[in-house]
Amino acid sequence: MSKSLVIVESPAKAKTIGKYLGRDFEVQASVGHIMDLPKNDIGVELKKRTFEPTLIVSPGKEKLVAQLKKAAAKADHIFLAPDPDREGEAIAAHLAIQLGTNAAQRKKIQRVTFNEITKKAVQEAFNHARDIDQDLVDAQQTRRVLDRLVGYQVSPLLWDKVRRGLSAGRVQTVAVRLIVEREREIGEFKPVEYWTLEAQLYPQGQQAKTFAAKFVGVDGEPARVANGMDKEGKAQFLAGALPDQKSMDAVVAALEKAKWTLASVQSKETQRRPLAPFITSQLQRDASTKLGFNVRRTMGVAQRLYEGVEVGAEGTVGLITYMRTDSPRCSPESIEAARGWIKSTLGPRYMPSAANSYKGKKDAQDAHEAIRPTDVNRTPESIARYLSDEQLKLYTLIWRRFVASQMTPAVFDVTTAKIAAVSAKDRKSYDFRASGSVMRFDGFLKLYEVSEEKKDDDEDAQKLPNLDGVSNLEKESLASKQSFTQPPPRYNEASLVKVLEERGVGRPSTYASIINTIQDREYVVKPGGSRGPFYPTEIGVVVCDLLVKNFPYIFDTAYTAKLELELDEVEDGKEKWTDLLKGFYGHFEEELKVAEKEMESIKAMEIKTGDKCDLCGSPLLLKWGKFGTFFACSAYNKKDKNSCTFTKENTAGKPDLNTQEGQEAEQNEEYCDNCGRVMVLRRGLFGPFMSCPGFNEDPPCKTIRKLSQKQQQKLNAPVPTGEDCPVCGKELVLRNGSYGEFVSCSGYPKCKYVKQNLIEGMKCPKCGEGDLAERKARRGNIFWGCTNYPKCDFTSNYKPVAKTCPKCKSPYLLEKTLKSGVFLFCPNSKPAAVEEAPPKKAAKKTATKKAAAVKAAPVRAALKEPCEYEKRIGDAPPPPTVETHGPVKEKEEELEPVS
């Protein structure tokens, strides 16, 4: 029987698809990309301007590729089924390169795509297998080359001028620019004072029916306060406001004796239409505002729901459609299913006569359906017991939004009352207005609550009393309020995604990586959790300013958006990828040459300040260091050890995080990009790193992430022990090193004392001079070694004891702990080789001295009988419990963290 090989990019996806395809199909996972540009070279041909990339098998994927090749050689057909987007098409193309090594193999390869992982969708996809779409591959390859050109040619400039290890991203720099420019807007903002007036009124003789009315003007002229200019230079005004307290006091005084009448009442019916199903950016924003999920967590949980979750007897089922999309359209079958559920469950009133349809943005790619449940009858309540808490929350949000999109509008009765207060003092008519709304029919709001920014002066929030037949009103009270205009809010994840989408920067598949990258590079910080605002760091501001100043065209927001449109044209086959790159590289190369000559060196910065040194009184200089700007004494001389070394932090150059949000920032949890679970701290061969808790599950989630510089500093911060150093007298501190925790002098590097756990009263049995100290190996195991290492290489896996063996007279014994108890045993318990001199033989004249020495060395000829001495000296210690040792820690995997 013929066997077909199916390759997807995720083990979880492979498990779900394998269930639908049956025994004739073998499903394997590529675990993401298998080929990429080399890390140690730019990997793009520039001399002849062909821009041809040099692709290699990704480091660490060699065994996997060999395994896939072996499986492909046995298969009659090869189906490549990564995700249905540019990245997925590129993965399929790279697989085809590796597996299609000859014409016969290439004929067997086909591409399949599906928008949802259900039995019907998967089987339908295999009935319509196609060739790889080279236009999609070219679009992804072009983006990769663009990013490589910028990263590998601009980053060295930043290393030279600012700090080694910095990197420049084509799209990420624009995102940082938006955050930096917003921070400057806030810093330059000048608040405007304004006053508002609210009257509490009631119909004459009906004091129980009090309602609020806002002051709007005098004698038909609107009251307003100038509020500067907008971006287009047009004057802006604050409506229903007065400029100062003097003006407000005059109005209040005039209204002390006034006749209040109801001028008019208007009532109208308004409808609030349901929202379209989720596209990626809207899902990210709503998950942030409603669930408190950051973008990384949202996409990780959505990925898990898309790839499949175990749902009881059904087995592994894909619960939502593909989650990277910019189109609100849905399949006719899914719309009919939603309408059927609405009619049968909620009633005919909630189902419109015709299906609701939605249009996407003008520049949308429209490659996939909106994000929706794969089966509307699989309600959140029916599968809640199979989902984790975060999966259930996100699935409920997606399910409700989709079903609500096919429901009837909500209906409101909105009433607006105009009120005139004629002053007895100046005979002027002071105008007031009251508005209120009442929901008459909840419609789609029965399922989905719309997230809206609520304003303090929202008049429609109140319910007005029945004003039919009312002409005269009575005043209960007047309340004036002083306010000041507020600066524009800082971007948070939701608003940053919104502005990136509005400006055309990035695409649905890139928003999460943009936000992750600018935080991982520490160009911005985000205290306060997922809803917290972004603050640019000092290094972020410096890098952004240097790049925007020296590359004004490449890092322009409008040009970055234009490139996205051109990439869309490459995908549609309307533009050649090489033409796009030639146009880009022409501008880039020009700006790069100028930047290499003219970019300011921040490393060498020394700015004189008016401050004086706290120690010697010399002027302070503002300098640049590893962690940003700092103040240093101008009297410092590197060659003179006695010169003043005073320094202090430049707090003015760093974002003010001394707020409640800033304090909470230290406790923020990190989430797995793949599955959305909270990542855990592990220690590997190369130090601590963050890892997904599902690393050892089936299928595994092997997401790992390096610790940020700030996290490493916090983790490795010395902890005082209360003991004094026996060498210099300074305090001893507990530190974290490559081999775990250790205690050393706080005066390091001047004092290099390290406290060791020594065996008292015992010297090394090999050299007789050094002490025996407890040590920890890289893998965490404890052993004992001589303190004279490397001169003496004595080690023991068991603790040496200063007792003589009664049988063989060994000068020491070893202590080992087993389940059956604690034992002493002789170190000569294993057979030992006896050295015997070789027979005398004249060395050849041609032999070197070294060779002669080797021949003259003793050889092992016989084995000495082992010593069998062993003595039980006590019971084994009880196993650890929560009471004696605290909570049991999860066993740590010894993994190497990668970027």
PDB file of C-alpha atoms in Angstrom, residues 215 218-219 247 249-259 421-430:
ATOM      1  CA  PHE A 215     -23.854  74.511  30.326  1.00  0.00           C
ATOM      2  CA  VAL A 218     -25.077  82.150  26.196  1.00  0.00           C
ATOM      3  CA  ASP A 219     -27.835  83.575  23.959  1.00  0.00           C
ATOM      4  CA  SER A 247     -15.679  83.894  33.852  1.00  0.00           C
ATOM      5  CA  ASP A 249     -18.027  82.979  38.791  1.00  0.00           C
ATOM      6  CA  ALA A 250     -19.796  85.574  36.622  1.00  0.00           C
ATOM      7  CA  VAL A 251     -22.024  82.904  35.044  1.00  0.00           C
ATOM      8  CA  VAL A 252     -22.820  81.308  38.424  1.00  0.00           C
ATOM      9  CA  ALA A 253     -23.690  84.722  39.888  1.00  0.00           C
ATOM     10  CA  ALA A 254     -26.029  85.457  36.947  1.00  0.00           C
ATOM     11  CA  LEU A 255     -27.800  82.125  37.475  1.00  0.00           C
ATOM     12  CA  GLU A 256     -28.469  82.637  41.176  1.00  0.00           C
ATOM     13  CA  LYS A 257     -31.797  84.205  40.238  1.00  0.00           C
ATOM     14  CA  ALA A 258     -32.900  82.820  36.911  1.00  0.00           C
ATOM     15  CA  LYS A 259     -36.018  81.357  35.369  1.00  0.00           C
ATOM     16  CA  ALA A 421     -32.082  79.859  32.053  1.00  0.00           C
ATOM     17  CA  VAL A 422     -32.993  83.573  31.764  1.00  0.00           C
ATOM     18  CA  SER A 423     -31.063  85.585  34.324  1.00  0.00           C
ATOM     19  CA  ALA A 424     -32.905  88.219  36.343  1.00  0.00           C
ATOM     20  CA  LYS A 425     -29.566  90.005  36.746  1.00  0.00           C
ATOM     21  CA  ASP A 426     -28.472  90.618  33.117  1.00  0.00           C
ATOM     22  CA  ARG A 427     -31.547  89.302  31.205  1.00  0.00           C
ATOM     23  CA  LYS A 428     -29.316  86.950  29.195  1.00  0.00           C
ATOM     24  CA  SER A 429     -30.386  83.419  28.301  1.00  0.00           C
ATOM     25  CA  TYR A 430     -27.917  80.804  29.498  1.00  0.00           C
TER      26      TYR A 430
END
